[in-house]
PDB file of C-alpha atoms in Angstrom:
ATOM      1  CA  UNK A1292     -12.151  27.297 -30.549  1.00 80.00           C
ATOM      2  CA  UNK A1293     -11.621  23.249 -30.442  1.00 81.00           C
ATOM      3  CA  UNK A1294      -8.162  22.407 -29.784  1.00 81.00           C
ATOM      4  CA  UNK A1295      -7.704  20.137 -33.328  1.00 79.00           C
ATOM      5  CA  UNK A1296      -8.746  23.667 -35.113  1.00 83.00           C
ATOM      6  CA  UNK A1297      -5.655  25.332 -34.155  1.00 92.00           C
ATOM      7  CA  UNK A1298      -3.197  26.136 -36.565  1.00 92.00           C
ATOM      8  CA  UNK A1299       0.196  26.863 -35.036  1.00 95.00           C
ATOM      9  CA  UNK A1300       1.955  29.773 -36.615  1.00 91.00           C
ATOM     10  CA  UNK A1301       5.378  28.350 -35.240  1.00 87.00           C
ATOM     11  CA  UNK A1302       5.596  31.843 -33.441  1.00 88.00           C
ATOM     12  CA  UNK A1303       7.470  30.052 -30.297  1.00 94.00           C
ATOM     13  CA  UNK A1304       8.313  26.510 -31.610  1.00 95.00           C
ATOM     14  CA  UNK A1305       9.380  25.242 -35.120  1.00 90.00           C
ATOM     15  CA  UNK A1306       7.052  22.666 -35.175  1.00 94.00           C
ATOM     16  CA  UNK A1307       2.903  22.089 -36.177  1.00 95.00           C
ATOM     17  CA  UNK A1308       0.879  20.986 -33.280  1.00 96.00           C
ATOM     18  CA  UNK A1309       0.423  17.956 -34.819  1.00 96.00           C
ATOM     19  CA  UNK A1310       4.376  16.937 -34.984  1.00 97.00           C
ATOM     20  CA  UNK A1311       4.245  18.095 -31.037  1.00 97.00           C
ATOM     21  CA  UNK A1312       1.474  15.775 -30.162  1.00 97.00           C
ATOM     22  CA  UNK A1313       3.528  12.890 -31.563  1.00 97.00           C
ATOM     23  CA  UNK A1314       6.171  13.916 -29.960  1.00 98.00           C
ATOM     24  CA  UNK A1315       4.708  14.132 -26.802  1.00 98.00           C
ATOM     25  CA  UNK A1316       2.668  10.703 -27.253  1.00 98.00           C
ATOM     26  CA  UNK A1317       6.169   9.315 -27.502  1.00 98.00           C
ATOM     27  CA  UNK A1318       7.638  10.506 -24.082  1.00 98.00           C
ATOM     28  CA  UNK A1319       3.908   9.791 -22.293  1.00 98.00           C
ATOM     29  CA  UNK A1320       1.657   6.900 -22.963  1.00 93.00           C
ATOM     30  CA  UNK A1321      -2.112   5.462 -21.949  1.00 94.00           C
ATOM     31  CA  UNK A1322      -4.185   8.147 -19.597  1.00 97.00           C
ATOM     32  CA  UNK A1323      -0.952  10.182 -18.948  1.00 98.00           C
ATOM     33  CA  UNK A1324      -1.137  11.329 -22.745  1.00 98.00           C
ATOM     34  CA  UNK A1325      -5.492  11.402 -22.912  1.00 98.00           C
ATOM     35  CA  UNK A1326      -5.010  13.884 -19.756  1.00 98.00           C
ATOM     36  CA  UNK A1327      -2.452  16.216 -21.715  1.00 98.00           C
ATOM     37  CA  UNK A1328      -5.290  16.635 -24.303  1.00 98.00           C
ATOM     38  CA  UNK A1329      -7.537  16.839 -21.948  1.00 98.00           C
ATOM     39  CA  UNK A1330      -5.190  20.305 -20.663  1.00 98.00           C
ATOM     40  CA  UNK A1331      -4.945  21.833 -23.961  1.00 98.00           C
ATOM     41  CA  UNK A1332      -8.525  21.795 -24.612  1.00 98.00           C
ATOM     42  CA  UNK A1333      -9.140  23.365 -21.056  1.00 98.00           C
ATOM     43  CA  UNK A1334      -6.174  25.943 -21.890  1.00 98.00           C
ATOM     44  CA  UNK A1335      -7.312  27.014 -24.994  1.00 98.00           C
ATOM     45  CA  UNK A1336     -11.063  27.840 -23.089  1.00 98.00           C
ATOM     46  CA  UNK A1337      -8.842  29.719 -20.597  1.00 98.00           C
ATOM     47  CA  UNK A1338      -6.807  31.446 -22.846  1.00 98.00           C
ATOM     48  CA  UNK A1339      -9.673  32.606 -24.565  1.00 97.00           C
ATOM     49  CA  UNK A1340     -11.799  33.500 -21.881  1.00 97.00           C
ATOM     50  CA  UNK A1341      -8.517  35.668 -20.522  1.00 98.00           C
ATOM     51  CA  UNK A1342      -7.595  37.440 -24.033  1.00 98.00           C
ATOM     52  CA  UNK A1343      -4.180  35.248 -24.568  1.00 98.00           C
ATOM     53  CA  UNK A1344      -2.668  33.917 -27.201  1.00 97.00           C
ATOM     54  CA  UNK A1345      -4.310  30.061 -28.318  1.00 97.00           C
ATOM     55  CA  UNK A1346      -0.688  28.813 -29.658  1.00 97.00           C
ATOM     56  CA  UNK A1347       1.309  29.506 -26.959  1.00 98.00           C
ATOM     57  CA  UNK A1348      -1.511  28.203 -24.628  1.00 98.00           C
ATOM     58  CA  UNK A1349      -2.236  24.943 -26.381  1.00 98.00           C
ATOM     59  CA  UNK A1350       2.006  24.380 -26.472  1.00 98.00           C
ATOM     60  CA  UNK A1351       2.695  24.437 -22.930  1.00 98.00           C
ATOM     61  CA  UNK A1352      -0.246  22.856 -21.725  1.00 98.00           C
ATOM     62  CA  UNK A1353       0.696  19.958 -24.374  1.00 98.00           C
ATOM     63  CA  UNK A1354       4.178  19.746 -22.822  1.00 98.00           C
ATOM     64  CA  UNK A1355       3.137  20.597 -19.095  1.00 98.00           C
ATOM     65  CA  UNK A1356       3.610  16.558 -17.994  1.00 98.00           C
ATOM     66  CA  UNK A1357       6.233  15.433 -21.421  1.00 98.00           C
ATOM     67  CA  UNK A1358       8.588  14.223 -18.664  1.00 98.00           C
ATOM     68  CA  UNK A1359       6.095  12.893 -16.166  1.00 98.00           C
ATOM     69  CA  UNK A1360       7.088   9.124 -16.856  1.00 98.00           C
ATOM     70  CA  UNK A1361      10.964   9.252 -16.720  1.00 97.00           C
ATOM     71  CA  UNK A1362      12.608   7.255 -14.243  1.00 97.00           C
ATOM     72  CA  UNK A1363      13.772   8.941 -11.231  1.00 97.00           C
ATOM     73  CA  UNK A1364      17.065   8.596 -12.534  1.00 97.00           C
ATOM     74  CA  UNK A1365      16.726  10.624 -15.364  1.00 97.00           C
ATOM     75  CA  UNK A1366      15.746  13.243 -13.323  1.00 97.00           C
ATOM     76  CA  UNK A1367      18.534  13.052 -10.669  1.00 98.00           C
ATOM     77  CA  UNK A1368      21.305  13.157 -13.658  1.00 97.00           C
ATOM     78  CA  UNK A1369      19.600  16.564 -15.273  1.00 96.00           C
ATOM     79  CA  UNK A1370      19.833  17.941 -11.123  1.00 97.00           C
ATOM     80  CA  UNK A1371      23.273  17.203 -11.114  1.00 97.00           C
ATOM     81  CA  UNK A1372      24.164  17.560 -14.240  1.00 97.00           C
ATOM     82  CA  UNK A1373      22.651  20.949 -15.082  1.00 96.00           C
ATOM     83  CA  UNK A1374      23.654  22.246 -11.396  1.00 96.00           C
ATOM     84  CA  UNK A1375      20.424  22.429 -10.431  1.00 95.00           C
ATOM     85  CA  UNK A1376      18.624  23.098  -6.658  1.00 94.00           C
ATOM     86  CA  UNK A1377      20.018  20.639  -4.505  1.00 96.00           C
ATOM     87  CA  UNK A1378      17.114  20.260  -2.181  1.00 95.00           C
ATOM     88  CA  UNK A1379      15.379  18.591  -5.395  1.00 96.00           C
ATOM     89  CA  UNK A1380      16.885  15.156  -4.740  1.00 96.00           C
ATOM     90  CA  UNK A1381      14.943  15.653  -1.386  1.00 95.00           C
ATOM     91  CA  UNK A1382      11.589  15.545  -3.386  1.00 95.00           C
ATOM     92  CA  UNK A1383      10.289  13.408  -6.276  1.00 95.00           C
ATOM     93  CA  UNK A1384       8.307  12.953  -9.283  1.00 97.00           C
ATOM     94  CA  UNK A1385       5.642  15.227  -8.288  1.00 94.00           C
ATOM     95  CA  UNK A1386       8.265  18.650  -8.285  1.00 96.00           C
ATOM     96  CA  UNK A1387      10.920  16.838 -10.670  1.00 96.00           C
ATOM     97  CA  UNK A1388       8.194  16.529 -14.181  1.00 97.00           C
ATOM     98  CA  UNK A1389       7.651  20.077 -13.780  1.00 97.00           C
ATOM     99  CA  UNK A1390      10.678  22.093 -12.303  1.00 96.00           C
ATOM    100  CA  UNK A1391      13.501  19.679 -14.131  1.00 97.00           C
ATOM    101  CA  UNK A1392      10.644  18.759 -16.943  1.00 98.00           C
ATOM    102  CA  UNK A1393      11.435  22.007 -18.673  1.00 98.00           C
ATOM    103  CA  UNK A1394      15.073  21.144 -19.046  1.00 97.00           C
ATOM    104  CA  UNK A1395      14.434  17.860 -20.541  1.00 98.00           C
ATOM    105  CA  UNK A1396      11.835  19.503 -22.957  1.00 98.00           C
ATOM    106  CA  UNK A1397      14.447  22.008 -23.743  1.00 97.00           C
ATOM    107  CA  UNK A1398      16.721  19.778 -24.149  1.00 96.00           C
ATOM    108  CA  UNK A1399      15.298  17.131 -26.529  1.00 97.00           C
ATOM    109  CA  UNK A1400      12.632  19.308 -28.346  1.00 97.00           C
ATOM    110  CA  UNK A1401      14.869  22.338 -28.952  1.00 95.00           C
ATOM    111  CA  UNK A1402      12.134  24.532 -27.042  1.00 96.00           C
ATOM    112  CA  UNK A1403      13.709  27.670 -25.689  1.00 96.00           C
ATOM    113  CA  UNK A1404      11.086  29.820 -25.407  1.00 97.00           C
ATOM    114  CA  UNK A1405      10.712  31.101 -21.936  1.00 98.00           C
ATOM    115  CA  UNK A1406       7.267  31.756 -20.992  1.00 98.00           C
ATOM    116  CA  UNK A1407       6.527  28.048 -21.970  1.00 98.00           C
ATOM    117  CA  UNK A1408       9.688  26.639 -20.359  1.00 98.00           C
ATOM    118  CA  UNK A1409       8.399  28.609 -17.023  1.00 98.00           C
ATOM    119  CA  UNK A1410       4.543  27.847 -17.362  1.00 98.00           C
ATOM    120  CA  UNK A1411       6.493  24.032 -17.438  1.00 98.00           C
ATOM    121  CA  UNK A1412       8.333  24.044 -14.154  1.00 98.00           C
ATOM    122  CA  UNK A1413       5.894  26.535 -11.934  1.00 97.00           C
ATOM    123  CA  UNK A1414       2.583  23.737 -12.780  1.00 97.00           C
ATOM    124  CA  UNK A1415       3.958  21.651 -10.247  1.00 95.00           C
ATOM    125  CA  UNK A1416       5.176  24.175  -7.215  1.00 94.00           C
ATOM    126  CA  UNK A1417       3.946  27.842  -8.710  1.00 96.00           C
ATOM    127  CA  UNK A1418       5.645  30.590  -7.965  1.00 96.00           C
ATOM    128  CA  UNK A1419       5.522  34.093  -5.708  1.00 97.00           C
ATOM    129  CA  UNK A1420       4.926  35.890  -9.263  1.00 97.00           C
ATOM    130  CA  UNK A1421       2.978  33.531 -12.588  1.00 98.00           C
ATOM    131  CA  UNK A1422       2.047  34.979 -15.567  1.00 98.00           C
ATOM    132  CA  UNK A1423      -1.074  34.681 -17.547  1.00 98.00           C
ATOM    133  CA  UNK A1424       0.517  31.774 -19.378  1.00 98.00           C
ATOM    134  CA  UNK A1425       1.321  30.247 -15.894  1.00 98.00           C
ATOM    135  CA  UNK A1426      -1.976  31.117 -14.272  1.00 98.00           C
ATOM    136  CA  UNK A1427      -3.662  28.799 -17.104  1.00 98.00           C
ATOM    137  CA  UNK A1428      -1.326  25.775 -17.762  1.00 98.00           C
ATOM    138  CA  UNK A1429      -1.915  25.538 -13.314  1.00 98.00           C
ATOM    139  CA  UNK A1430      -5.742  25.487 -13.756  1.00 98.00           C
ATOM    140  CA  UNK A1431      -5.754  23.772 -16.928  1.00 98.00           C
ATOM    141  CA  UNK A1432      -3.969  20.903 -15.582  1.00 98.00           C
ATOM    142  CA  UNK A1433      -6.043  21.384 -12.119  1.00 98.00           C
ATOM    143  CA  UNK A1434      -9.950  21.634 -13.585  1.00 98.00           C
ATOM    144  CA  UNK A1435      -9.553  19.759 -17.030  1.00 98.00           C
ATOM    145  CA  UNK A1436     -12.773  17.241 -17.721  1.00 97.00           C
ATOM    146  CA  UNK A1437     -11.355  14.041 -16.784  1.00 97.00           C
ATOM    147  CA  UNK A1438      -9.985  15.871 -13.046  1.00 97.00           C
ATOM    148  CA  UNK A1439     -13.033  14.203 -10.317  1.00 95.00           C
ATOM    149  CA  UNK A1440     -11.755  14.714  -6.880  1.00 93.00           C
ATOM    150  CA  UNK A1441     -13.676  16.891  -3.857  1.00 92.00           C
ATOM    151  CA  UNK A1442     -13.624  20.286  -4.846  1.00 93.00           C
ATOM    152  CA  UNK A1443     -12.325  20.267  -8.357  1.00 96.00           C
ATOM    153  CA  UNK A1444     -16.407  21.548  -9.178  1.00 97.00           C
ATOM    154  CA  UNK A1445     -15.652  24.543  -7.000  1.00 97.00           C
ATOM    155  CA  UNK A1446     -12.263  25.037  -8.348  1.00 97.00           C
ATOM    156  CA  UNK A1447     -13.862  25.507 -11.925  1.00 98.00           C
ATOM    157  CA  UNK A1448     -16.854  28.098 -11.026  1.00 98.00           C
ATOM    158  CA  UNK A1449     -14.016  30.221  -9.038  1.00 98.00           C
ATOM    159  CA  UNK A1450     -11.656  29.592 -12.460  1.00 98.00           C
ATOM    160  CA  UNK A1451     -14.501  30.686 -14.501  1.00 96.00           C
ATOM    161  CA  UNK A1452     -15.167  33.963 -12.498  1.00 96.00           C
ATOM    162  CA  UNK A1453     -11.296  34.734 -11.797  1.00 97.00           C
ATOM    163  CA  UNK A1454      -7.815  33.077 -13.238  1.00 97.00           C
ATOM    164  CA  UNK A1455      -6.175  34.338  -9.979  1.00 97.00           C
ATOM    165  CA  UNK A1456      -8.450  33.484  -7.558  1.00 97.00           C
ATOM    166  CA  UNK A1457      -8.394  29.481  -8.895  1.00 97.00           C
ATOM    167  CA  UNK A1458      -4.682  30.241  -8.425  1.00 98.00           C
ATOM    168  CA  UNK A1459      -5.699  30.506  -4.634  1.00 97.00           C
ATOM    169  CA  UNK A1460      -7.959  28.435  -4.521  1.00 97.00           C
ATOM    170  CA  UNK A1461      -5.782  25.533  -5.875  1.00 97.00           C
ATOM    171  CA  UNK A1462      -2.748  26.870  -4.010  1.00 96.00           C
ATOM    172  CA  UNK A1463      -4.849  26.416  -0.619  1.00 96.00           C
ATOM    173  CA  UNK A1464      -5.963  23.071  -1.492  1.00 96.00           C
ATOM    174  CA  UNK A1465      -2.654  21.835  -2.181  1.00 94.00           C
ATOM    175  CA  UNK A1466      -1.584  22.699   0.988  1.00 94.00           C
ATOM    176  CA  UNK A1467      -4.075  21.595   3.006  1.00 94.00           C
ATOM    177  CA  UNK A1468      -4.127  17.964   1.551  1.00 94.00           C
ATOM    178  CA  UNK A1469      -0.082  17.835   1.741  1.00 93.00           C
ATOM    179  CA  UNK A1470      -0.239  19.178   5.514  1.00 95.00           C
ATOM    180  CA  UNK A1471      -3.621  16.597   5.774  1.00 96.00           C
ATOM    181  CA  UNK A1472      -1.842  13.358   4.420  1.00 95.00           C
ATOM    182  CA  UNK A1473       1.489  14.128   6.246  1.00 96.00           C
ATOM    183  CA  UNK A1474       3.867  14.615   3.030  1.00 93.00           C
ATOM    184  CA  UNK A1475       6.489  17.124   2.914  1.00 91.00           C
ATOM    185  CA  UNK A1476       6.037  20.809   0.822  1.00 94.00           C
ATOM    186  CA  UNK A1477       8.535  21.334  -0.979  1.00 93.00           C
ATOM    187  CA  UNK A1478       9.198  25.067  -0.011  1.00 93.00           C
ATOM    188  CA  UNK A1479       8.368  27.066  -3.151  1.00 92.00           C
ATOM    189  CA  UNK A1480       5.019  26.010  -2.609  1.00 93.00           C
ATOM    190  CA  UNK A1481       5.132  27.505   0.525  1.00 94.00           C
ATOM    191  CA  UNK A1482       6.373  30.725  -1.014  1.00 95.00           C
ATOM    192  CA  UNK A1483       3.646  30.757  -3.674  1.00 95.00           C
ATOM    193  CA  UNK A1484       0.880  29.911  -1.376  1.00 95.00           C
ATOM    194  CA  UNK A1485       2.374  33.185   0.504  1.00 95.00           C
ATOM    195  CA  UNK A1486       2.105  35.496  -1.941  1.00 96.00           C
ATOM    196  CA  UNK A1487      -1.238  34.098  -3.514  1.00 95.00           C
ATOM    197  CA  UNK A1488      -3.728  33.465  -0.832  1.00 92.00           C
ATOM    198  CA  UNK A1489      -4.563  37.173  -0.304  1.00 89.00           C
ATOM    199  CA  UNK A1490      -6.361  36.909  -4.044  1.00 86.00           C
ATOM    200  CA  UNK A1491      -9.122  34.244  -2.318  1.00 79.00           C
TER     201      UNK A1491
END
């Protein structure tokens, strides 16, 4: 199915796909918005292939980067006010826009479906256990058609064969990238890697 053909039955959020896209368009701009639409397209494809609810996959994909362009000060405010893990303060947007972004989605859009919120939270760091929706969002973000990095074609092929193997491939590749570039690794990312690497 084409993403444009998808009509929400409003099972999970109180708005249409068009209304949701408008809300996302007010939160992010430019190439980030284009990326989000490509992730939705890929998520719907992966959902169809894996017999998952297309509406739910679409919503999680459209919201995964909803908070990506927020200021550091806004993220820090949420971390402190909601008493989230203080360890988050040692990291930045690459982690925050998922883990903290889910809280922003909840507050601003009144979306309370925990499956969707968890998919947003986990698309940046993964989790030792990831639902099918988590995996779809995680891999749609990584393999959407606009991505162009070394290994992305291999990631697409593996994901087509097995969503779980795709997740494991991304975990391994991301950890290798962070280590090679002397970047700090968020502890939850290591936990996710340890849990998924056996699936390669």
